C-alpha atoms as a PDB file:
ATOM      1  CA  MET A   1      18.498   4.303   0.891  1.00  0.00           C
ATOM      2  CA  GLN A   2      17.678   7.377  -1.135  1.00  0.00           C
ATOM      3  CA  ILE A   3      15.458   9.944   0.497  1.00  0.00           C
ATOM      4  CA  GLU A   4      14.998  12.002  -2.653  1.00  0.00           C
ATOM      5  CA  HIS A   5      12.518   9.449  -4.069  1.00  0.00           C
ATOM      6  CA  LEU A   6      10.035   9.536  -1.219  1.00  0.00           C
ATOM      7  CA  GLU A   7       6.309  10.070  -1.659  1.00  0.00           C
ATOM      8  CA  PHE A   8       3.750  11.299   0.859  1.00  0.00           C
ATOM      9  CA  LYS A   9       0.388   9.632   0.206  1.00  0.00           C
ATOM     10  CA  PRO A  10      -2.879   9.691   2.162  1.00  0.00           C
ATOM     11  CA  ILE A  11      -3.201   6.634   4.383  1.00  0.00           C
ATOM     12  CA  ASP A  12      -5.341   3.898   2.845  1.00  0.00           C
ATOM     13  CA  LEU A  13      -6.894   2.373   5.969  1.00  0.00           C
ATOM     14  CA  ALA A  14      -8.631  -0.370   3.989  1.00  0.00           C
ATOM     15  CA  LYS A  15      -5.219  -1.666   2.899  1.00  0.00           C
ATOM     16  CA  HIS A  16      -2.868  -0.503   5.629  1.00  0.00           C
ATOM     17  CA  ALA A  17      -4.661  -0.354   8.987  1.00  0.00           C
ATOM     18  CA  ASP A  18      -2.291  -3.066  10.254  1.00  0.00           C
ATOM     19  CA  VAL A  19       0.715  -0.938   9.292  1.00  0.00           C
ATOM     20  CA  CYS A  20      -0.765   2.069  11.104  1.00  0.00           C
ATOM     21  CA  VAL A  21      -1.329  -0.001  14.238  1.00  0.00           C
ATOM     22  CA  ALA A  22       2.199  -1.443  14.117  1.00  0.00           C
ATOM     23  CA  PHE A  23       3.710   2.035  13.715  1.00  0.00           C
ATOM     24  CA  ARG A  24       1.615   3.463  16.563  1.00  0.00           C
ATOM     25  CA  GLU A  25       2.542   0.516  18.807  1.00  0.00           C
ATOM     26  CA  ASP A  26       6.231   1.090  18.101  1.00  0.00           C
ATOM     27  CA  SER A  27       5.844   4.807  18.819  1.00  0.00           C
ATOM     28  CA  TYR A  28       4.550   3.867  22.290  1.00  0.00           C
ATOM     29  CA  VAL A  29       7.508   1.531  22.808  1.00  0.00           C
ATOM     30  CA  CYS A  30       9.892   4.352  21.812  1.00  0.00           C
ATOM     31  CA  SER A  31       8.111   6.829  24.087  1.00  0.00           C
ATOM     32  CA  PHE A  32       7.084   4.747  27.096  1.00  0.00           C
ATOM     33  CA  GLY A  33       9.112   1.529  26.832  1.00  0.00           C
ATOM     34  CA  SER A  34       6.006  -0.560  26.128  1.00  0.00           C
ATOM     35  CA  ALA A  35       2.819  -0.576  24.037  1.00  0.00           C
ATOM     36  CA  GLU A  36       0.693  -1.346  27.108  1.00  0.00           C
ATOM     37  CA  LEU A  37      -0.790   2.162  27.258  1.00  0.00           C
ATOM     38  CA  PHE A  38      -1.685   1.958  23.568  1.00  0.00           C
ATOM     39  CA  HIS A  39      -3.635  -1.271  23.990  1.00  0.00           C
ATOM     40  CA  GLY A  40      -5.368  -0.212  27.222  1.00  0.00           C
ATOM     41  CA  ALA A  41      -6.666  -2.376  30.036  1.00  0.00           C
ATOM     42  CA  ASP A  42      -9.359  -3.848  27.778  1.00  0.00           C
ATOM     43  CA  GLY A  43      -6.945  -4.673  24.934  1.00  0.00           C
ATOM     44  CA  LYS A  44      -9.040  -2.717  22.412  1.00  0.00           C
ATOM     45  CA  GLY A  45      -6.633   0.166  21.877  1.00  0.00           C
ATOM     46  CA  ALA A  46      -5.851  -0.824  18.292  1.00  0.00           C
ATOM     47  CA  GLU A  47      -9.551  -0.847  17.402  1.00  0.00           C
ATOM     48  CA  ARG A  48     -10.102   2.553  19.053  1.00  0.00           C
ATOM     49  CA  TYR A  49      -7.037   3.921  17.278  1.00  0.00           C
ATOM     50  CA  VAL A  50      -8.162   2.813  13.796  1.00  0.00           C
ATOM     51  CA  ASN A  51     -11.610   4.359  14.395  1.00  0.00           C
ATOM     52  CA  TRP A  52     -10.006   7.606  15.639  1.00  0.00           C
ATOM     53  CA  LEU A  53      -7.658   7.681  12.633  1.00  0.00           C
ATOM     54  CA  CYS A  54     -10.572   7.194  10.226  1.00  0.00           C
ATOM     55  CA  GLU A  55     -12.404  10.171  11.757  1.00  0.00           C
ATOM     56  CA  LYS A  56      -9.252  12.322  11.789  1.00  0.00           C
ATOM     57  CA  MET A  57      -8.661  11.636   8.096  1.00  0.00           C
ATOM     58  CA  LYS A  58     -12.206  12.787   7.293  1.00  0.00           C
ATOM     59  CA  ARG A  59     -11.735  16.050   9.242  1.00  0.00           C
ATOM     60  CA  PHE A  60      -8.228  16.831   7.964  1.00  0.00           C
ATOM     61  CA  PRO A  61      -7.632  15.615   4.400  1.00  0.00           C
ATOM     62  CA  GLY A  62      -3.892  15.376   3.762  1.00  0.00           C
ATOM     63  CA  GLY A  63      -3.081  15.390   7.475  1.00  0.00           C
ATOM     64  CA  CYS A  64      -2.633  11.627   7.822  1.00  0.00           C
ATOM     65  CA  VAL A  65      -0.109  10.261   5.388  1.00  0.00           C
ATOM     66  CA  HIS A  66       2.231   7.375   4.829  1.00  0.00           C
ATOM     67  CA  VAL A  67       5.731   8.030   3.605  1.00  0.00           C
ATOM     68  CA  TRP A  68       6.722   5.677   0.810  1.00  0.00           C
ATOM     69  CA  SER A  69      10.095   4.692  -0.592  1.00  0.00           C
ATOM     70  CA  GLY A  70       9.210   2.761  -3.722  1.00  0.00           C
ATOM     71  CA  SER A  71       6.791   0.037  -2.620  1.00  0.00           C
ATOM     72  CA  GLU A  72       7.762   0.252   1.088  1.00  0.00           C
ATOM     73  CA  ILE A  73       5.965   2.324   3.716  1.00  0.00           C
ATOM     74  CA  ILE A  74       8.725   3.850   5.820  1.00  0.00           C
ATOM     75  CA  GLY A  75       6.880   6.461   7.880  1.00  0.00           C
ATOM     76  CA  GLN A  76       3.612   7.948   8.993  1.00  0.00           C
ATOM     77  CA  MET A  77       2.291  11.350  10.046  1.00  0.00           C
ATOM     78  CA  GLU A  78      -0.933  12.372  11.769  1.00  0.00           C
ATOM     79  CA  MET A  79      -1.794  16.063  11.982  1.00  0.00           C
ATOM     80  CA  GLY A  80      -4.739  18.338  12.595  1.00  0.00           C
ATOM     81  CA  ARG A  81      -5.730  21.183  14.888  1.00  0.00           C
ATOM     82  CA  PHE A  82      -4.897  21.459  18.578  1.00  0.00           C
ATOM     83  CA  ARG A  83      -7.915  20.240  20.556  1.00  0.00           C
ATOM     84  CA  SER A  84      -8.105  23.161  23.010  1.00  0.00           C
ATOM     85  CA  ASP A  85      -7.135  25.910  20.532  1.00  0.00           C
ATOM     86  CA  ALA A  86      -8.136  25.487  16.878  1.00  0.00           C
ATOM     87  CA  SER A  87      -5.825  28.348  15.871  1.00  0.00           C
ATOM     88  CA  LEU A  88      -2.875  25.979  16.460  1.00  0.00           C
ATOM     89  CA  GLY A  89      -1.814  22.934  14.500  1.00  0.00           C
ATOM     90  CA  TYR A  90      -1.125  19.667  16.291  1.00  0.00           C
ATOM     91  CA  VAL A  91       1.140  16.787  15.328  1.00  0.00           C
ATOM     92  CA  ASN A  92      -0.247  13.568  16.770  1.00  0.00           C
ATOM     93  CA  LEU A  93       2.501  11.429  15.265  1.00  0.00           C
ATOM     94  CA  TYR A  94       5.797  11.689  13.432  1.00  0.00           C
ATOM     95  CA  TYR A  95       6.978   8.131  12.808  1.00  0.00           C
ATOM     96  CA  VAL A  96       9.887   6.733  10.824  1.00  0.00           C
ATOM     97  CA  THR A  97      10.700   3.021  10.751  1.00  0.00           C
ATOM     98  CA  ALA A  98      13.856   1.995  12.609  1.00  0.00           C
ATOM     99  CA  ARG A  99      15.811   1.275   9.405  1.00  0.00           C
ATOM    100  CA  TRP A 100      15.210   4.821   8.119  1.00  0.00           C
ATOM    101  CA  ARG A 101      15.876   6.704  11.352  1.00  0.00           C
ATOM    102  CA  GLY A 102      18.893   8.972  11.147  1.00  0.00           C
ATOM    103  CA  THR A 103      18.721   9.267   7.336  1.00  0.00           C
ATOM    104  CA  GLY A 104      17.023  12.663   7.110  1.00  0.00           C
ATOM    105  CA  VAL A 105      13.523  11.299   6.483  1.00  0.00           C
ATOM    106  CA  ALA A 106      12.184  12.814   9.720  1.00  0.00           C
ATOM    107  CA  SER A 107      13.309  16.253   8.542  1.00  0.00           C
ATOM    108  CA  LEU A 108      11.117  15.791   5.471  1.00  0.00           C
ATOM    109  CA  LEU A 109       8.182  14.929   7.749  1.00  0.00           C
ATOM    110  CA  ASP A 110       8.747  18.183   9.620  1.00  0.00           C
ATOM    111  CA  GLU A 111       8.846  20.080   6.304  1.00  0.00           C
ATOM    112  CA  TYR A 112       5.596  18.388   5.246  1.00  0.00           C
ATOM    113  CA  ALA A 113       3.984  19.405   8.556  1.00  0.00           C
ATOM    114  CA  THR A 114       5.104  23.000   8.089  1.00  0.00           C
ATOM    115  CA  ALA A 115       3.547  23.133   4.602  1.00  0.00           C
ATOM    116  CA  PHE A 116       0.364  21.424   5.823  1.00  0.00           C
ATOM    117  CA  PHE A 117      -0.150  23.888   8.673  1.00  0.00           C
ATOM    118  CA  LYS A 118       0.649  26.884   6.486  1.00  0.00           C
ATOM    119  CA  ARG A 119      -1.999  25.712   3.968  1.00  0.00           C
ATOM    120  CA  LEU A 120      -4.471  25.816   6.870  1.00  0.00           C
ATOM    121  CA  SER A 121      -3.223  29.366   7.689  1.00  0.00           C
ATOM    122  CA  LEU A 122      -1.895  28.158  11.042  1.00  0.00           C
ATOM    123  CA  HIS A 123       1.191  30.000  12.233  1.00  0.00           C
ATOM    124  CA  SER A 124       2.211  27.646  15.023  1.00  0.00           C
ATOM    125  CA  ALA A 125       1.793  24.064  16.152  1.00  0.00           C
ATOM    126  CA  ARG A 126       2.141  21.813  19.161  1.00  0.00           C
ATOM    127  CA  LEU A 127       3.088  18.205  19.721  1.00  0.00           C
ATOM    128  CA  SER A 128       3.603  15.990  22.747  1.00  0.00           C
ATOM    129  CA  VAL A 129       6.752  14.081  23.631  1.00  0.00           C
ATOM    130  CA  THR A 130       8.060  12.171  26.605  1.00  0.00           C
ATOM    131  CA  PRO A 131      11.347  13.667  27.823  1.00  0.00           C
ATOM    132  CA  THR A 132      12.681  10.095  28.123  1.00  0.00           C
ATOM    133  CA  ASN A 133      12.476   9.781  24.316  1.00  0.00           C
ATOM    134  CA  THR A 134      15.736  11.703  24.021  1.00  0.00           C
ATOM    135  CA  ARG A 135      16.185  11.000  20.308  1.00  0.00           C
ATOM    136  CA  ALA A 136      12.829  12.620  19.519  1.00  0.00           C
ATOM    137  CA  VAL A 137      13.434  15.551  21.880  1.00  0.00           C
ATOM    138  CA  LYS A 138      16.815  16.276  20.265  1.00  0.00           C
ATOM    139  CA  PHE A 139      15.256  16.093  16.809  1.00  0.00           C
ATOM    140  CA  TYR A 140      12.473  18.518  17.716  1.00  0.00           C
ATOM    141  CA  LEU A 141      14.864  21.012  19.324  1.00  0.00           C
ATOM    142  CA  ARG A 142      17.141  20.905  16.238  1.00  0.00           C
ATOM    143  CA  HIS A 143      14.120  21.648  14.045  1.00  0.00           C
ATOM    144  CA  GLY A 144      12.952  24.734  15.891  1.00  0.00           C
ATOM    145  CA  TRP A 145      10.498  23.217  18.372  1.00  0.00           C
ATOM    146  CA  LYS A 146      10.591  24.635  21.915  1.00  0.00           C
ATOM    147  CA  ASP A 147       9.863  22.688  25.094  1.00  0.00           C
ATOM    148  CA  LEU A 148       6.765  24.260  26.645  1.00  0.00           C
ATOM    149  CA  GLY A 149       6.838  22.076  29.762  1.00  0.00           C
ATOM    150  CA  PRO A 150       4.670  19.294  31.149  1.00  0.00           C
ATOM    151  CA  ARG A 151       1.100  18.770  30.045  1.00  0.00           C
ATOM    152  CA  GLU A 152      -1.383  19.468  32.833  1.00  0.00           C
ATOM    153  CA  ASN A 153      -3.291  16.243  32.212  1.00  0.00           C
ATOM    154  CA  ALA A 154      -0.147  14.093  31.741  1.00  0.00           C
ATOM    155  CA  PRO A 155       2.905  15.572  33.502  1.00  0.00           C
ATOM    156  CA  GLU A 156       5.137  12.744  32.237  1.00  0.00           C
ATOM    157  CA  VAL A 157       4.617  14.201  28.735  1.00  0.00           C
ATOM    158  CA  HIS A 158       5.735  17.651  27.551  1.00  0.00           C
ATOM    159  CA  TYR A 159       4.216  19.948  24.988  1.00  0.00           C
ATOM    160  CA  MET A 160       6.538  21.343  22.384  1.00  0.00           C
ATOM    161  CA  GLY A 161       5.679  24.304  20.183  1.00  0.00           C
ATOM    162  CA  LYS A 162       6.899  25.687  16.874  1.00  0.00           C
ATOM    163  CA  ASN A 163       6.115  28.990  15.185  1.00  0.00           C
ATOM    164  CA  TYR A 164       5.931  29.306  11.398  1.00  0.00           C
ATOM    165  CA  ALA A 165       5.855  33.119  11.101  1.00  0.00           C
END
């Protein structure tokens, strides 16, 4: 596995919506132990997610990308502005497939996010993480993110923040 030959390309939902859904499902399993919350009580979570992702990609070109190694999609990122404060960036998803975790790929995602937010003239960003996802928490702390504490609307999830000044 060579990380120097990776490419970041805008997500092609027409071709890869199933990949996006699978990655998002796995992110819920990593964070919450199950994809039940993703799918929702009505089972239509995947449909809602694809519609949301389509709208997000229209609002933030370059903010939703797949990470490619040759012909294989090995990661995904979703970024935009923080809902309650548009002066902040927000990472909705950093995702690396299990086989590529621990190889340094996630660090490249964080670098991509930094460049993306700086292009938007944003000097800091937020993301959400469950403290039980210890691998993710350790990664974020190593990469300069700070734990800002529980979210008011979801105390089982913490905000993390990073400054780019």
